[in-house]
Every structure is written in C-alpha cells, then in structure tokens.
CSV table of C-alpha atoms in Angstrom, one decimal:
chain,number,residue,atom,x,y,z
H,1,UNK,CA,-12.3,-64.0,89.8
H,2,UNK,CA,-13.1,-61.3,86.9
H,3,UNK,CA,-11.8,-62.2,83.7
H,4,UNK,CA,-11.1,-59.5,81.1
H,5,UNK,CA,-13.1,-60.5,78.0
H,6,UNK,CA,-11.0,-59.1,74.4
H,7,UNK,CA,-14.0,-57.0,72.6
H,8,UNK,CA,-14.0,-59.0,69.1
H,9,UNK,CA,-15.8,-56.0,67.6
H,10,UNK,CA,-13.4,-53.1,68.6
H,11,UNK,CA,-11.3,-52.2,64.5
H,12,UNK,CA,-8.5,-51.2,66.3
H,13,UNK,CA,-7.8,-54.8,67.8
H,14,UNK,CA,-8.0,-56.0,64.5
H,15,UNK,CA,-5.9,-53.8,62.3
H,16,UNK,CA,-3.1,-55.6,60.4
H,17,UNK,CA,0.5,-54.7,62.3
H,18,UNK,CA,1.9,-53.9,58.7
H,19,UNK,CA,-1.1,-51.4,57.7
H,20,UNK,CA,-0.7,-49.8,61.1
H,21,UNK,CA,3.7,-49.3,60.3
H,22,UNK,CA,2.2,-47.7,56.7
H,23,UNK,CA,0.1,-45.2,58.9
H,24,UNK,CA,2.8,-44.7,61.0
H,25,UNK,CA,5.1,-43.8,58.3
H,26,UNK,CA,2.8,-41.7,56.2
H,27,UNK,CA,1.7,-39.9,58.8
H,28,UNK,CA,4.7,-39.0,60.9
H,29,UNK,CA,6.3,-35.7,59.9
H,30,UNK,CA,3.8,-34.7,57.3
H,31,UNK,CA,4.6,-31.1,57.3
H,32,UNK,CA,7.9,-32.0,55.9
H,33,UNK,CA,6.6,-34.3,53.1
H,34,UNK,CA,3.8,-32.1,51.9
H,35,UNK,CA,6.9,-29.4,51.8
H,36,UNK,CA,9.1,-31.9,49.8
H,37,UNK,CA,5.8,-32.4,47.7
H,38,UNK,CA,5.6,-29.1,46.6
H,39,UNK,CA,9.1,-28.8,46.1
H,40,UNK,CA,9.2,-31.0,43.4
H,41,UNK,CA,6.0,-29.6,42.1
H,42,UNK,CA,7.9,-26.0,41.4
H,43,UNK,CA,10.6,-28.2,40.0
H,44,UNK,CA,8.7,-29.8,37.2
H,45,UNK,CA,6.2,-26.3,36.5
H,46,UNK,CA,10.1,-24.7,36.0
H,47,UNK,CA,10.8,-27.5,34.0
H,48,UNK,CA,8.0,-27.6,31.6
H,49,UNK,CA,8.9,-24.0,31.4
H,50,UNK,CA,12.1,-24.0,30.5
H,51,UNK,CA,11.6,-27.4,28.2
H,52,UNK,CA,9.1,-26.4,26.1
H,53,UNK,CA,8.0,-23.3,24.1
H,54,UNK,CA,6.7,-21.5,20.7
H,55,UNK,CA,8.0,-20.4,17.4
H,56,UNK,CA,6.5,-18.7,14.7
H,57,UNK,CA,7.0,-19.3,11.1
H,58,UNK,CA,5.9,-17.5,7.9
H,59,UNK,CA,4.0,-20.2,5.4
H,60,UNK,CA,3.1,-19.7,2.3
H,61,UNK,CA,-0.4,-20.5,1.4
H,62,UNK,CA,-1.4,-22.6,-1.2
H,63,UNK,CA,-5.4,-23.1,-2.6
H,64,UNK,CA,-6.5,-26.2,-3.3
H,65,UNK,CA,-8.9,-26.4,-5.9
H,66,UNK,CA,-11.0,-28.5,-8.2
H,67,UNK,CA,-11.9,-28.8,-11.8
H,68,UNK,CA,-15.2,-27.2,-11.3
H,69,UNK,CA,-14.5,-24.2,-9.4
H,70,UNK,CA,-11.5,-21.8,-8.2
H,71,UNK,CA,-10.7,-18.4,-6.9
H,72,UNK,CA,-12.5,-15.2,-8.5
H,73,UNK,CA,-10.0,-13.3,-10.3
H,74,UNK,CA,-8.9,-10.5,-8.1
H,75,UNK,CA,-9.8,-11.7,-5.3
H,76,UNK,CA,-7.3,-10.8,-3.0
H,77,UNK,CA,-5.7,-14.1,-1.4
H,78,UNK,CA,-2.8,-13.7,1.1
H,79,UNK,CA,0.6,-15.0,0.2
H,80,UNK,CA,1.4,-16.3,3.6
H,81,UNK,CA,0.3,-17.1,7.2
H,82,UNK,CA,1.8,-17.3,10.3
H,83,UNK,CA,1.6,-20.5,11.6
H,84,UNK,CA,2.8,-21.2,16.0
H,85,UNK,CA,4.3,-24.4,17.0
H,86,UNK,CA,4.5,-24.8,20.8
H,87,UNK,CA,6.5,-28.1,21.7
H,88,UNK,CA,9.9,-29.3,22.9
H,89,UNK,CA,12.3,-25.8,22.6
H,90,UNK,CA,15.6,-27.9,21.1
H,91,UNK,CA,13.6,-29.5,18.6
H,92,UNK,CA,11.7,-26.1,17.2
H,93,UNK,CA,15.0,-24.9,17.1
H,94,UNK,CA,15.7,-27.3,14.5
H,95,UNK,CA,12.4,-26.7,12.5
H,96,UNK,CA,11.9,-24.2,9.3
H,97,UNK,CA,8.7,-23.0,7.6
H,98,UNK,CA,9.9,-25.4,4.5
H,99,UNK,CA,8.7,-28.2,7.0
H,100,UNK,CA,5.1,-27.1,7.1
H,101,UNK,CA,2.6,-26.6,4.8
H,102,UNK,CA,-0.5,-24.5,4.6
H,103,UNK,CA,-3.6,-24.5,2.8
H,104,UNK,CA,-7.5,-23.6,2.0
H,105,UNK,CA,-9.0,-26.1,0.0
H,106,UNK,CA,-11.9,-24.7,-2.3
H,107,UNK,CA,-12.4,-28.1,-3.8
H,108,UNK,CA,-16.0,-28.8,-1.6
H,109,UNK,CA,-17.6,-25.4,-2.9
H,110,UNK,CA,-19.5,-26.3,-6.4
H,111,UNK,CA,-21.0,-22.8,-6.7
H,112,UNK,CA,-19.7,-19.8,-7.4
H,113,UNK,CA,-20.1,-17.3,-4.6
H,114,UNK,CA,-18.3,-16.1,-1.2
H,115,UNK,CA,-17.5,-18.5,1.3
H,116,UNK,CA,-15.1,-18.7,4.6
H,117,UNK,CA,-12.1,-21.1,4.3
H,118,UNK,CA,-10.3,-22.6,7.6
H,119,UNK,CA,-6.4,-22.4,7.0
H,120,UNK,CA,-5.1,-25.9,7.3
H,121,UNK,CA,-2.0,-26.8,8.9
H,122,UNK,CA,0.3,-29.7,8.5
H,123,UNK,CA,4.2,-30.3,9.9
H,124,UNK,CA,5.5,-32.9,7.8
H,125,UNK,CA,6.2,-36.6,9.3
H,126,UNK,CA,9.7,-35.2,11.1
H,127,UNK,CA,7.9,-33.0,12.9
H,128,UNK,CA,5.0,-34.8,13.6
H,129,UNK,CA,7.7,-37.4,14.9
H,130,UNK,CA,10.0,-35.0,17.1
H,131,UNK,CA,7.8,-33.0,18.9
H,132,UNK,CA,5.1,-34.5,21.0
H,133,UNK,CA,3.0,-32.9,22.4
H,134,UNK,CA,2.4,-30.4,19.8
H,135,UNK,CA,0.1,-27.5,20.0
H,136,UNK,CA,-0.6,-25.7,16.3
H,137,UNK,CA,-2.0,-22.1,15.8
H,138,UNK,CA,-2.5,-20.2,13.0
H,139,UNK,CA,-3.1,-16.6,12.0
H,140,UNK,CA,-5.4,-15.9,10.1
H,141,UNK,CA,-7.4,-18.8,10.6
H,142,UNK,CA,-10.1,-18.4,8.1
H,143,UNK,CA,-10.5,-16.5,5.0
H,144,UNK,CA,-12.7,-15.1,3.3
H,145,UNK,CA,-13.1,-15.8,-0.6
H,146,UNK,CA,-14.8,-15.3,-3.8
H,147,UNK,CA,-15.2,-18.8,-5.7
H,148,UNK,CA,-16.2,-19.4,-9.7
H,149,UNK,CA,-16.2,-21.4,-12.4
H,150,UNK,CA,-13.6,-22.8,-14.1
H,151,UNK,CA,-13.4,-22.7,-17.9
H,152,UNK,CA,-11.2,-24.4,-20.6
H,153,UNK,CA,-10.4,-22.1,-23.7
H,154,UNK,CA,-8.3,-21.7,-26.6
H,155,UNK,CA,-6.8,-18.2,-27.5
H,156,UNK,CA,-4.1,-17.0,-30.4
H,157,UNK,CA,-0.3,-16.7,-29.4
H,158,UNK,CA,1.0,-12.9,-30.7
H,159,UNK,CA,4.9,-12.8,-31.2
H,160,UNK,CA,6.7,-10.6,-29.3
H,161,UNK,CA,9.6,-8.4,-31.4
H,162,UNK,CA,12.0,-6.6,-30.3
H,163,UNK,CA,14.5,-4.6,-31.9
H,164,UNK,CA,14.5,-4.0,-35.6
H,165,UNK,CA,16.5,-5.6,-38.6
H,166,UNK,CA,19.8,-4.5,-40.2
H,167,UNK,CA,19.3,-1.3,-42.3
H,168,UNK,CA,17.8,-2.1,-45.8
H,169,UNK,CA,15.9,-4.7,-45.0
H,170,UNK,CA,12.6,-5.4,-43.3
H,171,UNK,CA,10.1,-7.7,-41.4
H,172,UNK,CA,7.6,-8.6,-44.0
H,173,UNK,CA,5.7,-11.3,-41.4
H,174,UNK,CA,6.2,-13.4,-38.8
H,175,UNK,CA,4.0,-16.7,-38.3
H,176,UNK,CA,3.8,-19.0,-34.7
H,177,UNK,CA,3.6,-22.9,-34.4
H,178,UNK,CA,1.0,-23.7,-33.2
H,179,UNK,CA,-1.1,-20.9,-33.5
H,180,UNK,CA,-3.3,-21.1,-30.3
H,181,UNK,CA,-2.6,-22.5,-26.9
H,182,UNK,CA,-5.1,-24.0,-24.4
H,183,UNK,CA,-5.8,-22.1,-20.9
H,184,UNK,CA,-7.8,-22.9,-18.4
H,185,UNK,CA,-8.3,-20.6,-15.1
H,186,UNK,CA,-12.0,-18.5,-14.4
H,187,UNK,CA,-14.6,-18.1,-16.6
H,188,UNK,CA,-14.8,-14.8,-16.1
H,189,UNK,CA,-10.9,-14.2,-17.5
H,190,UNK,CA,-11.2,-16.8,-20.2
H,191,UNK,CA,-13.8,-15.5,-21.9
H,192,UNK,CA,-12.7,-11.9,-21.9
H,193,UNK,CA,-9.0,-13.4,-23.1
H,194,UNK,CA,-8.2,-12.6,-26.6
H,195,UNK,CA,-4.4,-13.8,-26.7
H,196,UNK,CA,-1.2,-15.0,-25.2
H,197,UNK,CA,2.1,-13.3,-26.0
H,198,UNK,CA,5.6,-14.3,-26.4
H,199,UNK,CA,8.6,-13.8,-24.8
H,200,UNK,CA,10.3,-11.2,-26.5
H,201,UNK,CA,12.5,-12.5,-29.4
H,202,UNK,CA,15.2,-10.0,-30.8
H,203,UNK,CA,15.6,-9.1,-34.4
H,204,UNK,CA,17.6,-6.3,-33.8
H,205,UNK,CA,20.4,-5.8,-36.7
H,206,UNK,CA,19.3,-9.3,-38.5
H,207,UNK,CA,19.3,-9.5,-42.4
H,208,UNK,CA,18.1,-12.8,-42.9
H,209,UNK,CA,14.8,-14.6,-41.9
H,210,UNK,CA,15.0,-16.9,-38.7
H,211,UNK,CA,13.2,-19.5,-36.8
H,212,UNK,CA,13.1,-20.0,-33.2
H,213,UNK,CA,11.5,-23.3,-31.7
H,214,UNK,CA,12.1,-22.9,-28.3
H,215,UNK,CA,10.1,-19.7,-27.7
H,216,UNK,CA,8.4,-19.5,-24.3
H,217,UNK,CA,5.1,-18.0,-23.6
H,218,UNK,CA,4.7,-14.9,-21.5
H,219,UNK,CA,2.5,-15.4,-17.9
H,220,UNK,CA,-0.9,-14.1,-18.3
H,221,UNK,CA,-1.7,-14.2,-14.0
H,222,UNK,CA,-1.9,-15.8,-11.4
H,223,UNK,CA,-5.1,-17.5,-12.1
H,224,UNK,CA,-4.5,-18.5,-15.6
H,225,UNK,CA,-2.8,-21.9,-16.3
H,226,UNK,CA,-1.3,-22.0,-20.3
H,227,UNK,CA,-0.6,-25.4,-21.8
H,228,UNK,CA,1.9,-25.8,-24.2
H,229,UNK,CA,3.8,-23.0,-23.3
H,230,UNK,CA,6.7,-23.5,-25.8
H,231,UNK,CA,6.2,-22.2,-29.3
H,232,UNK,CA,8.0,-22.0,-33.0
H,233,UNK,CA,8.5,-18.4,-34.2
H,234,UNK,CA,9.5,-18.1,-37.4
H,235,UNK,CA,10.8,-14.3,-38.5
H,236,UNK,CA,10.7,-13.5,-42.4
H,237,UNK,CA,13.3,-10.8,-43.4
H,238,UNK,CA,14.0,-9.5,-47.1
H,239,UNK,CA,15.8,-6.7,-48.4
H,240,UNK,CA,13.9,-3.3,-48.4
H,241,UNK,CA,12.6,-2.5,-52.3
H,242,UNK,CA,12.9,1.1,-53.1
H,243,UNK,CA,12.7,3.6,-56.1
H,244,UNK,CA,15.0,6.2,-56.9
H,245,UNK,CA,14.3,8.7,-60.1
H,246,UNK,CA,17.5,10.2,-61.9
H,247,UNK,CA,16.9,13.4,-63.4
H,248,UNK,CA,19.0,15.1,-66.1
H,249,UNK,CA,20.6,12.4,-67.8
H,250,UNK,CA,21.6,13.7,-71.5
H,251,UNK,CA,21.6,11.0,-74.0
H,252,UNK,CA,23.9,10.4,-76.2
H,253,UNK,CA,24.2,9.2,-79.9
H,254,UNK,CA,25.5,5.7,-80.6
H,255,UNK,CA,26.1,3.6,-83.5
H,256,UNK,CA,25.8,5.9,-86.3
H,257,UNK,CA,27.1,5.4,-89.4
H,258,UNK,CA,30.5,7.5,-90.1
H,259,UNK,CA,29.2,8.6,-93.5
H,260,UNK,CA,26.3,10.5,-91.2
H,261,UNK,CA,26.2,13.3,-88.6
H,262,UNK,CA,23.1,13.8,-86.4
H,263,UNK,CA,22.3,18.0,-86.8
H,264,UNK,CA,19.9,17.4,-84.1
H,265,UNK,CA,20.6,18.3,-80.4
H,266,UNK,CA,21.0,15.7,-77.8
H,267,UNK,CA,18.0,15.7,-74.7
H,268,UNK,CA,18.1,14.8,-71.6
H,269,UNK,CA,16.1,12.8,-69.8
H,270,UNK,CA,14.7,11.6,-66.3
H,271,UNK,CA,14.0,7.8,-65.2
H,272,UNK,CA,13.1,5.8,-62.4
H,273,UNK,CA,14.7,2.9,-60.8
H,274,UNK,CA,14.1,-0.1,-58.3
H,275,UNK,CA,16.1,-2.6,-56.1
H,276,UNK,CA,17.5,-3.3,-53.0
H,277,UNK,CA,18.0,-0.3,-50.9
H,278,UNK,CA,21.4,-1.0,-50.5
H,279,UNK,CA,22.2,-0.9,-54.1
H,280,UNK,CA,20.4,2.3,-54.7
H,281,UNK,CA,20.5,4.3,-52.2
H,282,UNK,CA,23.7,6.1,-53.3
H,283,UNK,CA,23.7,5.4,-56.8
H,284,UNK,CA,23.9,9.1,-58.8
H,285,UNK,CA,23.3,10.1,-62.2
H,286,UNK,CA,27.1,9.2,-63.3
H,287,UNK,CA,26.2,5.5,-62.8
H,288,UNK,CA,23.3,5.6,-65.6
H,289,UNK,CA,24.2,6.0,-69.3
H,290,UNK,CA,21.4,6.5,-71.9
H,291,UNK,CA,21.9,6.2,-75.8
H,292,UNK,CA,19.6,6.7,-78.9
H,293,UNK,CA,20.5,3.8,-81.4
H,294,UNK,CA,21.0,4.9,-84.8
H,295,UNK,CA,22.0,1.8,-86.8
H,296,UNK,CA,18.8,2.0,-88.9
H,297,UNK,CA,20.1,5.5,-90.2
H,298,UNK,CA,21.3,5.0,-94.4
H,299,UNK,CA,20.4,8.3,-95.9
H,300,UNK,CA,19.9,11.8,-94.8
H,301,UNK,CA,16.7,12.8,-93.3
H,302,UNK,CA,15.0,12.6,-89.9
H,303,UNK,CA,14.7,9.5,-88.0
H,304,UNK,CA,13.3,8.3,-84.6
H,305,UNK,CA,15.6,5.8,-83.0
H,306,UNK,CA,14.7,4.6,-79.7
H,307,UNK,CA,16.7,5.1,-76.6
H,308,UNK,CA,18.0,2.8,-74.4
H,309,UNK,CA,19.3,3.4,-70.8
H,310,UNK,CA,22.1,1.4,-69.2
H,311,UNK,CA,22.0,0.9,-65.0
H,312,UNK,CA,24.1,-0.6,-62.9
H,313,UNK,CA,23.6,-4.5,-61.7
H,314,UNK,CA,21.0,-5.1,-60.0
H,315,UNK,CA,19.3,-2.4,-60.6
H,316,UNK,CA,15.8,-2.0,-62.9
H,317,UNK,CA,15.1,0.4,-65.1
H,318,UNK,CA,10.8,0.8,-64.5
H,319,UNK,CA,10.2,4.0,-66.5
H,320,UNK,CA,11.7,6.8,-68.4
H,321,UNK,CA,10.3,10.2,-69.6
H,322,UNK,CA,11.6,10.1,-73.5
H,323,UNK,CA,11.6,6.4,-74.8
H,324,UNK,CA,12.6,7.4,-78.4
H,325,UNK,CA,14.3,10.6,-80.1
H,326,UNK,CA,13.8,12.5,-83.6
H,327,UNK,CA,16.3,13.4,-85.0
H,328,UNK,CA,18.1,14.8,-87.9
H,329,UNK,CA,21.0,12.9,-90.1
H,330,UNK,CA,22.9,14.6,-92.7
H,331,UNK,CA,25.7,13.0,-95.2
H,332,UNK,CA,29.1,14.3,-93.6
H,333,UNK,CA,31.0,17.2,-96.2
H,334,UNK,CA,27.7,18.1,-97.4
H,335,UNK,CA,27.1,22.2,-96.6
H,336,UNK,CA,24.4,22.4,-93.9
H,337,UNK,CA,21.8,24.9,-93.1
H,338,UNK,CA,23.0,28.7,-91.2
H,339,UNK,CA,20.7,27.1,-88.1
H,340,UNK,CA,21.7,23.7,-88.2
H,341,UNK,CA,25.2,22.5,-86.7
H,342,UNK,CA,26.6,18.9,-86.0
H,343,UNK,CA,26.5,17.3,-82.6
C-alpha cells in the first residue's frame, strides 16, 4: 500500500492561515487600491496647496552696532527689505511687518573697511508659535557696507533766532546752558563737526530779555547721536540807544536884571542828543529850549554867561556847538549907540 508522505520542507505547507487571509486581502483588487491610493495623494498635494502659502512684507532695517565701530558716513544703507513668509495662509493673513524684525549686525567687524552683511530675520514669539512650518526669505540678503570708527566728541551749541525784536530795541547777546553737548557717531564726522544748533526760538516783536529752558537741539544725521539734547537759551533785549542833533535852536536871555537890557543879538545854536529810540526819534527842535543865564550881570558892559539847554525826560544832552555867549548889557533909559538896539 503507497502512503503519501507530507513534504515538511515545502513553505507553502507551512504558511500561517492568517498571513495567507492578509495576502489575500492585499492582493485582491489591487488596481482599485493603488487608484484609491493616488486618489488621496492628489487630495492632500491640493491640500497643501490650498492650505499653505507666501506673503511679503516691507521691514525696516535696523544696524546693529558696537562701541568700536559703525557705518561710514554716507554710506548708503537701505531703509527696508522685503522679507517672505511661506506657512499656514489663515495665519499670514493675520501677520504685519510690525511682527518681524530685520537687521545687519556690524558689531563683529573691529576694523574699518568694507565688508558683506547677511540680513537677519526674526518673526516674533506669535509667529514663531502660529505658523509651523515656516520657510523665511529675504531680499536683499546681504549687503554691502563701509564700516569705521566710532568717536566721542564735544562741540559748541549755536542758538537759533528767528524773527527780530519790537522796533527800538535790539538783541545785544544771547548765551546757552550748557555751552557744548557730547556726540558720538564716526570719526570721520566728529572730527570735522564744529557745532550743534538749536531749534529755532522766536524773538520776533519782543522788548524784553527772555529765557527759554526747554530748547531742543536740532538733528545733525543720521549717524550722529547728541546727548543732552535739551538746552537753556537765554535772549538779552535792551532799548536801541541813538543820537539825534537839533539844529537852529535860538537861545534866549534869562534872568536878567530889569534895570539891564542885553544890546547884543540872540544866536542860535545846534546840539546833540541820546536815548532810547523811542523817546527821540520824533522829538523836534520845539521840544528843546536853550537860555544864556545872566544873573551875574550888575553893571553895564559885556559879559559871557553860559548857556544852558533844557531837553525833554529822558533825554541827554552830549554836546552843543556854543556853550557860553558874549554879550552886551546896558542900564535901561540910558541913550544907546545909532548901531546898537535892545533885544
């Protein structure tokens, strides 16, 4: 009788029933799987698609720098980059350029020369948080600049007027508290600065000295830090002296005896006067008065009596062209000379 011997070494006698229902499974209608397969492939590419994109902001640019060195004056450093976020569309939506920040830092360089500068990029924590992943780009993203030395100066403050004061009077000076400032920015502008001015301060129409303590100080560039940048400006206004000269002004005989005539013809005379502007500007010759003084005269005969001149208040009399007069006294009732006649 032949007996059928199981073959103990034949793999598919010894598969596990459950691994051979997997292959089964898997393998039965594959077309249609590999189809669903790619199916949801497309659906998560259109996904990602419609889920995620970019947005471009405009940054400003800052430069970080050190005590040591910092941009060349004049160098021309761009205001602002753009900077591309690519992430989650809902959240960029949501996003502003006041939520990045952008930068070169100069603060590694110790020398002065020209060196290129990677623009740095950093969202700030929310954004960080909110979208992830997160892709960054950023145009430009080096630049090239011109470093240099910093310096630490002192240089005078200058007042700034404007306007002018009240008619008659005048600025006679004008001092600032304190008198220098401290900058600091590049050597090359330090050394070459000579002051720092005010804000303008206006003195138009004033007629009286002022002081201002609160007097900011006018930017110098860019580059240039001032400290202290409030100072004291203190204005000193006075009245406008002037000079005026009379002419013509007849003098006239005054405390003479009544027993006496003067014979002798009255002059006239010229003089010169100071004061305020205001007071003598439109004075005229009807506002003087000048007199010879003859109280010394007892007797007939000729005399010189001095003359004095009378000006309004505030006004000084600082020269006149006759200071004294002779002249001629007779007794009155006495017959007088065919060529001399009684003023």
């Amino acid at each position: 009788m032949n007996r059928k011997h199981s073959n103990s070494n034949d793999p598919g006698n010894n598969e596990n029933p459950k691994f051979k229902r997997f292959k089964k499974i898997l393998f039965s209608d594959l077309r249609i799987k590999i189809l669903c397969i790619f199916i949801a492939f497309l659906i998560y590419f259109f996904y990602q698609i419609n889920a995620f994109g970019s947005e471009t902001y405009t940054v400003p640019l800052d430069v970080k720098s050190s005590n040591v060195i910092m941009i060349e004056a004049g160098s021309n450093v761009p205001k602002v980059v753009e900077v591309t976020l690519t992430g989650n569309k809902s959240v960029l939506s949501n996003i502003s350029s006041d939520n990045i920040t952008a930068y070169v830092d100069i603060s590694s360089k110790v020398k002065a020369g020209s060196y290129d500068f990677f623009v740095e990029v950093i969202p700030d924590d929310r954004v960080m948080q909110q979208l992830h992943p997160l892709q960054i780009s950023v145009k430009p993203e080096k630049i090239s600049l011109s470093v240099e030395e910093e310096m630490t100066g002192y240089v005078k403050v200058l007042p700034t007027l404007l306007g002018q004061p009240a008619h008659g009077y005048e600025q006679v000076s004008v001092t600032v508290e304190p008198t220098t400032v401290e900058v600091h920015g590049p050597k090359s502008v330090i050394e070459n600065l000579e002051n720092v001015q005010t804000k303008a301060i206006d003195i138009d129409g004033l007629s009286k000295s002022m002081t201002e303590k609160n007097v900011f100080l006018s930017d110098i560039n860019s580059y240039v830090e001032v400290f202290d940048t409030i100072v004291s400006v203190t204005v000193d206004i006075k009245p406008i002296s002037e000079r005026k000269v009379i002419t013509g002004l007849v003098v006239e005989y005054d405390s003479l005896d009544s027993d006496y005539s003067i014979v002798t013809k009255a002059p006239s005379m010229d003089i010169t006067v100071k004061g305020r502007l205001l007071d003598i500007e439109n004075l005229k010759k009807n506002d003087f008065s000048a007199s010879a003084n003859c109280s010394a005269i007892d007797s007939e005969g000729n005399f010189l009596v001095p003359i004095f001149v009378f000006a309004p208040e505030n006004v000084q009399v600082v020269s006149q062209s006759i200071e004294s007069v002779s002249v001629k006294a007779i007794r009155k009732n006495v017959d007088m000379n065919e060529d001399e006649s009684p003023f």
